[in-house]
PDB file of C-alpha atoms and ligand atoms in Angstrom:
ATOM      1  CA  MET P 145      49.161 141.956  55.476  1.00  0.00           C
ATOM      2  CA  ARG P 146      48.040 138.332  55.184  1.00  0.00           C
ATOM      3  CA  ARG P 147      44.897 139.213  57.132  1.00  0.00           C
ATOM      4  CA  LEU P 148      43.942 141.846  54.581  1.00  0.00           C
ATOM      5  CA  TYR P 149      44.447 139.324  51.766  1.00  0.00           C
ATOM      6  CA  ALA P 150      42.438 136.675  53.609  1.00  0.00           C
ATOM      7  CA  GLU P 151      39.431 139.014  53.484  1.00  0.00           C
ATOM      8  CA  ASN P 152      40.194 140.166  49.957  1.00  0.00           C
ATOM      9  CA  HIS P 153      40.641 136.718  48.422  1.00  0.00           C
ATOM     10  CA  ALA P 154      37.618 135.259  50.191  1.00  0.00           C
ATOM     11  CA  HIS P 155      35.259 138.056  49.121  1.00  0.00           C
ATOM     12  CA  GLN P 156      36.367 139.109  45.638  1.00  0.00           C
ATOM     13  CA  THR P 157      33.917 137.063  43.588  1.00  0.00           C
ATOM     14  CA  LEU P 158      32.498 138.018  40.193  1.00  0.00           C
ATOM     15  CA  ALA P 159      29.170 138.782  41.903  1.00  0.00           C
ATOM     16  CA  PHE P 160      30.853 140.997  44.510  1.00  0.00           C
ATOM     17  CA  VAL P 161      32.659 143.023  41.845  1.00  0.00           C
ATOM     18  CA  ARG P 162      29.473 143.478  39.802  1.00  0.00           C
ATOM     19  CA  GLU P 163      27.676 144.680  42.906  1.00  0.00           C
ATOM     20  CA  LYS P 164      30.418 147.232  43.651  1.00  0.00           C
ATOM     21  CA  GLN P 165      30.436 148.455  40.051  1.00  0.00           C
ATOM     22  CA  ALA P 166      26.665 148.980  40.161  1.00  0.00           C
ATOM     23  CA  GLN P 167      27.020 150.778  43.474  1.00  0.00           C
ATOM     24  CA  TYR P 168      29.792 153.180  42.427  1.00  0.00           C
ATOM     25  CA  PHE P 169      29.707 153.666  38.683  1.00  0.00           C
ATOM     26  CA  PRO P 170      27.075 156.225  38.394  1.00  0.00           C
ATOM     27  CA  LEU P 171      29.861 158.258  40.157  1.00  0.00           C
ATOM     28  CA  ARG P 172      27.413 160.173  42.291  1.00  0.00           C
ATOM     29  CA  ARG P 173      29.188 159.995  45.650  1.00  0.00           C
ATOM     30  CA  ALA P 174      31.073 163.266  45.708  1.00  0.00           C
ATOM     31  CA  ARG P 175      32.506 166.126  43.728  1.00  0.00           C
ATOM     32  CA  MET P 176      36.149 166.842  44.526  1.00  0.00           C
ATOM     33  CA  GLY P 177      39.179 168.210  42.782  1.00  0.00           C
ATOM     34  CA  VAL P 178      42.495 166.352  42.688  1.00  0.00           C
ATOM     35  CA  TRP P 179      44.019 168.278  45.611  1.00  0.00           C
ATOM     36  CA  GLU P 180      40.905 168.018  47.675  1.00  0.00           C
ATOM     37  CA  ALA P 181      40.885 164.230  47.200  1.00  0.00           C
ATOM     38  CA  MET P 182      44.580 164.157  48.085  1.00  0.00           C
ATOM     39  CA  GLY P 183      43.851 166.087  51.292  1.00  0.00           C
ATOM     40  CA  ALA P 184      40.923 163.842  52.150  1.00  0.00           C
ATOM     41  CA  LEU P 185      43.213 160.797  52.000  1.00  0.00           C
ATOM     42  CA  GLU P 186      45.360 162.201  54.790  1.00  0.00           C
ATOM     43  CA  SER P 187      42.791 161.053  57.322  1.00  0.00           C
ATOM     44  CA  LEU P 188      43.471 157.443  56.324  1.00  0.00           C
ATOM     45  CA  VAL P 189      45.893 155.450  58.380  1.00  0.00           C
ATOM     46  CA  ASP P 190      46.304 151.766  57.937  1.00  0.00           C
ATOM     47  CA  GLU P 191      49.060 149.413  58.922  1.00  0.00           C
ATOM     48  CA  SER P 192      48.273 146.881  56.195  1.00  0.00           C
ATOM     49  CA  ASP P 193      48.963 149.110  53.188  1.00  0.00           C
ATOM     50  CA  PRO P 194      52.659 149.977  52.859  1.00  0.00           C
ATOM     51  CA  ASP P 195      51.708 153.014  50.738  1.00  0.00           C
ATOM     52  CA  LEU P 196      49.722 154.458  53.582  1.00  0.00           C
ATOM     53  CA  GLU P 197      52.634 154.639  56.022  1.00  0.00           C
ATOM     54  CA  LEU P 198      53.484 157.817  54.215  1.00  0.00           C
ATOM     55  CA  PRO P 199      51.087 160.739  53.823  1.00  0.00           C
ATOM     56  CA  GLN P 200      49.365 160.071  50.490  1.00  0.00           C
ATOM     57  CA  ILE P 201      50.401 163.422  49.106  1.00  0.00           C
ATOM     58  CA  GLN P 202      54.037 162.504  49.774  1.00  0.00           C
ATOM     59  CA  HIS P 203      53.664 159.153  48.063  1.00  0.00           C
ATOM     60  CA  ALA P 204      51.975 160.842  45.092  1.00  0.00           C
ATOM     61  CA  LEU P 205      54.619 163.559  44.771  1.00  0.00           C
ATOM     62  CA  GLN P 206      57.550 161.213  45.376  1.00  0.00           C
ATOM     63  CA  THR P 207      56.341 158.841  42.674  1.00  0.00           C
ATOM     64  CA  ALA P 208      55.739 161.723  40.254  1.00  0.00           C
ATOM     65  CA  GLU P 209      59.030 163.471  41.025  1.00  0.00           C
ATOM     66  CA  ALA P 210      61.056 160.280  40.674  1.00  0.00           C
ATOM     67  CA  LEU P 211      59.523 159.747  37.232  1.00  0.00           C
ATOM     68  CA  ARG P 212      60.069 163.381  36.231  1.00  0.00           C
ATOM     69  CA  VAL P 213      63.705 163.414  37.323  1.00  0.00           C
ATOM     70  CA  ASP P 214      64.321 160.278  35.251  1.00  0.00           C
ATOM     71  CA  GLY P 215      62.893 162.025  32.182  1.00  0.00           C
ATOM     72  CA  ALA P 216      59.577 160.149  31.983  1.00  0.00           C
ATOM     73  CA  PRO P 217      56.988 161.719  29.660  1.00  0.00           C
ATOM     74  CA  ASP P 218      54.451 164.121  31.185  1.00  0.00           C
ATOM     75  CA  TRP P 219      51.600 161.621  30.914  1.00  0.00           C
ATOM     76  CA  LEU P 220      53.489 159.084  33.037  1.00  0.00           C
ATOM     77  CA  VAL P 221      54.515 161.744  35.570  1.00  0.00           C
ATOM     78  CA  SER P 222      50.808 162.633  35.854  1.00  0.00           C
ATOM     79  CA  CYS P 223      50.043 158.972  36.537  1.00  0.00           C
ATOM     80  CA  GLY P 224      52.563 159.140  39.372  1.00  0.00           C
ATOM     81  CA  LEU P 225      50.644 161.946  40.974  1.00  0.00           C
ATOM     82  CA  LEU P 226      47.172 160.535  40.413  1.00  0.00           C
ATOM     83  CA  HIS P 227      47.466 156.751  40.598  1.00  0.00           C
ATOM     84  CA  ASP P 228      46.328 156.168  44.189  1.00  0.00           C
ATOM     85  CA  LEU P 229      43.501 158.702  44.426  1.00  0.00           C
ATOM     86  CA  GLY P 230      41.015 155.853  44.109  1.00  0.00           C
ATOM     87  CA  LYS P 231      41.754 155.135  47.762  1.00  0.00           C
ATOM     88  CA  VAL P 232      39.056 157.709  48.540  1.00  0.00           C
ATOM     89  CA  LEU P 233      36.866 154.589  48.439  1.00  0.00           C
ATOM     90  CA  CYS P 234      37.915 154.160  52.072  1.00  0.00           C
ATOM     91  CA  LEU P 235      36.290 157.492  52.851  1.00  0.00           C
ATOM     92  CA  PHE P 236      33.040 156.169  51.418  1.00  0.00           C
ATOM     93  CA  GLY P 237      33.102 153.339  53.942  1.00  0.00           C
ATOM     94  CA  GLU P 238      34.788 150.584  51.939  1.00  0.00           C
ATOM     95  CA  PRO P 239      36.967 148.280  54.040  1.00  0.00           C
ATOM     96  CA  GLN P 240      40.693 148.360  53.266  1.00  0.00           C
ATOM     97  CA  TRP P 241      40.621 144.869  51.772  1.00  0.00           C
ATOM     98  CA  ALA P 242      38.253 146.136  49.060  1.00  0.00           C
ATOM     99  CA  VAL P 243      40.439 149.157  48.240  1.00  0.00           C
ATOM    100  CA  VAL P 244      44.144 148.351  48.448  1.00  0.00           C
ATOM    101  CA  GLY P 245      46.339 145.381  47.609  1.00  0.00           C
ATOM    102  CA  ASP P 246      47.024 143.424  44.421  1.00  0.00           C
ATOM    103  CA  THR P 247      44.290 143.103  41.808  1.00  0.00           C
ATOM    104  CA  PHE P 248      43.479 140.103  39.590  1.00  0.00           C
ATOM    105  CA  PRO P 249      40.803 138.901  37.157  1.00  0.00           C
ATOM    106  CA  VAL P 250      37.611 137.390  38.535  1.00  0.00           C
ATOM    107  CA  GLY P 251      35.403 134.987  36.531  1.00  0.00           C
ATOM    108  CA  CYS P 252      38.253 132.601  35.718  1.00  0.00           C
ATOM    109  CA  ALA P 253      40.788 130.502  37.620  1.00  0.00           C
ATOM    110  CA  PHE P 254      42.867 132.459  40.140  1.00  0.00           C
ATOM    111  CA  ASP P 255      46.516 132.129  39.154  1.00  0.00           C
ATOM    112  CA  ALA P 256      48.945 130.694  41.712  1.00  0.00           C
ATOM    113  CA  ARG P 257      51.195 133.712  41.106  1.00  0.00           C
ATOM    114  CA  VAL P 258      48.729 136.106  42.744  1.00  0.00           C
ATOM    115  CA  VAL P 259      50.066 137.010  46.189  1.00  0.00           C
ATOM    116  CA  TYR P 260      48.746 134.645  48.911  1.00  0.00           C
ATOM    117  CA  ALA P 261      46.933 132.600  46.264  1.00  0.00           C
ATOM    118  CA  ASP P 262      46.341 129.815  48.832  1.00  0.00           C
ATOM    119  CA  LEU P 263      43.748 132.117  50.427  1.00  0.00           C
ATOM    120  CA  PHE P 264      41.498 131.825  47.361  1.00  0.00           C
ATOM    121  CA  ALA P 265      40.417 128.462  48.797  1.00  0.00           C
ATOM    122  CA  ALA P 266      37.837 130.448  50.775  1.00  0.00           C
ATOM    123  CA  ASN P 267      36.409 132.169  47.660  1.00  0.00           C
ATOM    124  CA  PRO P 268      33.018 130.710  46.607  1.00  0.00           C
ATOM    125  CA  ASP P 269      33.870 131.144  42.893  1.00  0.00           C
ATOM    126  CA  VAL P 270      36.465 128.369  43.085  1.00  0.00           C
ATOM    127  CA  SER P 271      33.700 125.798  43.498  1.00  0.00           C
ATOM    128  CA  ASP P 272      31.740 127.117  40.478  1.00  0.00           C
ATOM    129  CA  PRO P 273      33.056 125.275  37.394  1.00  0.00           C
ATOM    130  CA  ALA P 274      31.942 128.109  35.078  1.00  0.00           C
ATOM    131  CA  LEU P 275      34.040 130.660  36.984  1.00  0.00           C
ATOM    132  CA  SER P 276      37.040 128.563  37.903  1.00  0.00           C
ATOM    133  CA  SER P 277      38.270 126.992  34.668  1.00  0.00           C
ATOM    134  CA  HIS P 278      41.473 128.320  33.098  1.00  0.00           C
ATOM    135  CA  LEU P 279      39.541 130.741  30.825  1.00  0.00           C
ATOM    136  CA  GLY P 280      36.317 130.906  32.858  1.00  0.00           C
ATOM    137  CA  ILE P 281      33.894 133.354  31.206  1.00  0.00           C
ATOM    138  CA  TYR P 282      36.595 134.740  28.865  1.00  0.00           C
ATOM    139  CA  ARG P 283      38.090 133.852  25.504  1.00  0.00           C
ATOM    140  CA  GLU P 284      41.779 133.290  24.816  1.00  0.00           C
ATOM    141  CA  GLY P 285      43.379 136.617  23.861  1.00  0.00           C
ATOM    142  CA  CYS P 286      40.208 138.621  24.634  1.00  0.00           C
ATOM    143  CA  GLY P 287      42.128 141.632  25.998  1.00  0.00           C
ATOM    144  CA  LEU P 288      42.165 142.887  29.571  1.00  0.00           C
ATOM    145  CA  ASP P 289      39.664 145.648  28.814  1.00  0.00           C
ATOM    146  CA  THR P 290      36.997 142.925  28.504  1.00  0.00           C
ATOM    147  CA  VAL P 291      38.052 141.244  31.749  1.00  0.00           C
ATOM    148  CA  THR P 292      36.411 142.009  35.095  1.00  0.00           C
ATOM    149  CA  PHE P 293      38.950 142.720  37.834  1.00  0.00           C
ATOM    150  CA  SER P 294      38.795 142.458  41.588  1.00  0.00           C
ATOM    151  CA  TRP P 295      37.370 145.601  43.149  1.00  0.00           C
ATOM    152  CA  GLY P 296      39.861 148.184  44.347  1.00  0.00           C
ATOM    153  CA  HIS P 297      41.314 151.669  43.950  1.00  0.00           C
ATOM    154  CA  ASP P 298      42.766 151.039  40.462  1.00  0.00           C
ATOM    155  CA  GLU P 299      39.552 150.121  38.685  1.00  0.00           C
ATOM    156  CA  TYR P 300      37.614 152.812  40.490  1.00  0.00           C
ATOM    157  CA  LEU P 301      40.025 155.627  39.611  1.00  0.00           C
ATOM    158  CA  TYR P 302      40.166 154.412  36.017  1.00  0.00           C
ATOM    159  CA  HIS P 303      36.442 155.118  35.745  1.00  0.00           C
ATOM    160  CA  VAL P 304      36.715 158.505  37.447  1.00  0.00           C
ATOM    161  CA  LEU P 305      39.472 159.659  35.068  1.00  0.00           C
ATOM    162  CA  ARG P 306      38.308 157.881  31.923  1.00  0.00           C
ATOM    163  CA  PRO P 307      36.998 161.029  30.191  1.00  0.00           C
ATOM    164  CA  TYR P 308      40.242 162.945  30.674  1.00  0.00           C
ATOM    165  CA  LEU P 309      43.382 160.867  30.193  1.00  0.00           C
ATOM    166  CA  THR P 310      44.865 159.045  27.219  1.00  0.00           C
ATOM    167  CA  ASP P 311      44.337 155.293  26.915  1.00  0.00           C
ATOM    168  CA  GLU P 312      47.968 154.615  27.857  1.00  0.00           C
ATOM    169  CA  ALA P 313      47.751 156.688  31.034  1.00  0.00           C
ATOM    170  CA  LEU P 314      44.447 155.070  31.969  1.00  0.00           C
ATOM    171  CA  TYR P 315      46.026 151.685  31.378  1.00  0.00           C
ATOM    172  CA  VAL P 316      48.826 152.351  33.873  1.00  0.00           C
ATOM    173  CA  ILE P 317      46.335 153.560  36.477  1.00  0.00           C
ATOM    174  CA  ARG P 318      43.954 150.651  35.915  1.00  0.00           C
ATOM    175  CA  TYR P 319      46.537 147.866  36.182  1.00  0.00           C
ATOM    176  CA  HIS P 320      49.180 149.259  38.534  1.00  0.00           C
ATOM    177  CA  SER P 321      48.233 146.726  41.248  1.00  0.00           C
ATOM    178  CA  PHE P 322      48.033 143.790  38.805  1.00  0.00           C
ATOM    179  CA  TYR P 323      51.369 142.426  40.044  1.00  0.00           C
ATOM    180  CA  ALA P 324      50.612 138.866  38.948  1.00  0.00           C
ATOM    181  CA  ALA P 325      50.839 140.125  35.351  1.00  0.00           C
ATOM    182  CA  HIS P 326      53.329 142.976  35.345  1.00  0.00           C
ATOM    183  CA  ARG P 327      55.766 141.302  37.726  1.00  0.00           C
ATOM    184  CA  GLU P 328      55.079 137.576  37.432  1.00  0.00           C
ATOM    185  CA  GLY P 329      53.916 137.249  33.826  1.00  0.00           C
ATOM    186  CA  ALA P 330      50.610 135.575  34.749  1.00  0.00           C
ATOM    187  CA  TYR P 331      47.320 135.808  32.809  1.00  0.00           C
ATOM    188  CA  GLU P 332      48.971 136.309  29.429  1.00  0.00           C
ATOM    189  CA  HIS P 333      46.325 134.039  27.891  1.00  0.00           C
ATOM    190  CA  LEU P 334      43.886 136.935  28.411  1.00  0.00           C
ATOM    191  CA  PHE P 335      46.178 139.530  26.825  1.00  0.00           C
ATOM    192  CA  ALA P 336      45.461 141.152  23.479  1.00  0.00           C
ATOM    193  CA  ALA P 337      48.279 142.768  21.461  1.00  0.00           C
ATOM    194  CA  ARG P 338      47.805 146.064  23.314  1.00  0.00           C
ATOM    195  CA  ASP P 339      48.264 144.380  26.684  1.00  0.00           C
ATOM    196  CA  ARG P 340      51.531 142.788  25.625  1.00  0.00           C
ATOM    197  CA  GLU P 341      52.797 146.221  24.628  1.00  0.00           C
ATOM    198  CA  TRP P 342      51.438 148.356  27.446  1.00  0.00           C
ATOM    199  CA  MET P 343      51.988 146.025  30.403  1.00  0.00           C
ATOM    200  CA  ARG P 344      55.641 147.072  30.064  1.00  0.00           C
ATOM    201  CA  HIS P 345      54.676 150.663  30.943  1.00  0.00           C
ATOM    202  CA  VAL P 346      52.932 149.338  34.022  1.00  0.00           C
ATOM    203  CA  ALA P 347      56.046 147.383  35.065  1.00  0.00           C
ATOM    204  CA  ASP P 348      58.195 150.510  34.570  1.00  0.00           C
ATOM    205  CA  PHE P 349      55.749 152.623  36.509  1.00  0.00           C
ATOM    206  CA  SER P 350      55.638 150.108  39.317  1.00  0.00           C
ATOM    207  CA  ARG P 351      59.329 150.532  40.079  1.00  0.00           C
ATOM    208  CA  TYR P 352      58.672 154.209  40.791  1.00  0.00           C
ATOM    209  CA  ASP P 353      55.507 153.478  42.741  1.00  0.00           C
ATOM    210  CA  LEU P 354      57.369 151.049  44.996  1.00  0.00           C
ATOM    211  CA  TYR P 355      60.859 152.474  45.259  1.00  0.00           C
ATOM    212  CA  SER P 356      60.528 156.239  45.101  1.00  0.00           C
ATOM    213  CA  LYS P 357      60.395 156.678  48.869  1.00  0.00           C
ATOM    214  CA  VAL P 358      62.812 159.388  50.067  1.00  0.00           C
ATOM    215  CA  ASP P 359      63.913 160.185  53.615  1.00  0.00           C
ATOM    216  CA  GLU P 360      63.220 163.908  53.555  1.00  0.00           C
ATOM    217  CA  PRO P 361      59.566 164.783  52.889  1.00  0.00           C
ATOM    218  CA  LEU P 362      59.180 166.756  49.652  1.00  0.00           C
ATOM    219  CA  PRO P 363      58.123 170.413  49.933  1.00  0.00           C
ATOM    220  CA  VAL P 364      54.458 170.153  48.990  1.00  0.00           C
ATOM    221  CA  ALA P 365      53.742 173.876  48.720  1.00  0.00           C
ATOM    222  CA  GLU P 366      56.774 174.377  46.499  1.00  0.00           C
ATOM    223  CA  LEU P 367      55.967 171.499  44.161  1.00  0.00           C
ATOM    224  CA  ARG P 368      52.224 171.876  43.932  1.00  0.00           C
ATOM    225  CA  PRO P 369      52.254 174.683  41.315  1.00  0.00           C
ATOM    226  CA  ARG P 370      54.341 172.506  38.972  1.00  0.00           C
ATOM    227  CA  TYR P 371      51.750 169.750  39.174  1.00  0.00           C
ATOM    228  CA  GLU P 372      48.816 172.113  38.913  1.00  0.00           C
ATOM    229  CA  GLU P 373      50.356 173.283  35.679  1.00  0.00           C
ATOM    230  CA  LEU P 374      50.942 169.712  34.501  1.00  0.00           C
ATOM    231  CA  LEU P 375      47.280 168.833  35.026  1.00  0.00           C
ATOM    232  CA  GLU P 376      45.879 172.100  33.746  1.00  0.00           C
ATOM    233  CA  GLY P 377      43.658 171.587  30.746  1.00  0.00           C
ATOM    234  CA  VAL P 378      43.843 167.819  31.310  1.00  0.00           C
ATOM    235  CA  ILE P 379      41.928 167.224  34.548  1.00  0.00           C
ATOM    236  CA  PRO P 380      39.005 169.575  35.316  1.00  0.00           C
ATOM    237  CA  PRO P 381      39.044 171.480  38.638  1.00  0.00           C
ATOM    238  CA  THR P 382      36.237 169.285  39.961  1.00  0.00           C
ATOM    239  CA  LEU P 383      35.834 165.557  39.374  1.00  0.00           C
ATOM    240  CA  GLN P 384      32.809 163.352  39.812  1.00  0.00           C
ATOM    241  CA  TRP P 385      33.480 160.498  42.304  1.00  0.00           C
TER     242      TRP P 385
HETATM  243 FE1   FE Z 525      48.107 151.883  44.294  1.00  0.00          FE
HETATM  244 FE1   FE Z 526      51.098 153.862  44.958  1.00  0.00          FE
END
């Protein structure tokens, strides 16, 4: 795990993220539906991502089912199913360190509460005064939607699903790996009112993302129709990736 973060923290500079955004955000890599993307992820195996020990479809359904059983609203259950689909980035040749793991703002000081924060010592942005002050390129209270985040599956999927989901659902997807904020309370100086309110949803969601693992695999074929129905009229049959 530390090896993955050594790569991640050394390479996630503001310039790197901007380059990745320019590379991917025309969304012209592939056309796939939700279930096709889910199936494509099955070919991924990696020891450094705890989520990937389990077939991705199991992780998706277990997260969604745990939320549903606890009476979560449909939009949050849908987030459970969809939240990790951005890992298809691996299929496009991205290394694991640029896909999975915690996310954090770039363009300002890295907070010590980010996991393995000592590894940021190898990041070139820390020696650029403009990018390493407390606020860096941002203003106090600017709101996370104006902040550039490290490149990974959250930010990518947010862009893929942006035309289809509500702002709250997109928020959960976009920040679900921002543990420094939703678990540790870091980066609140960049929060706007909306972030203070909605980061709580992300923290709630995270408990299901992390702790929904069950011993018996869920019956995929049996559950799939329920989720097809849930997404019907919300997510089109084919998405642009
Ligand atoms: Fe994730
Ligand atoms: Fe997950």
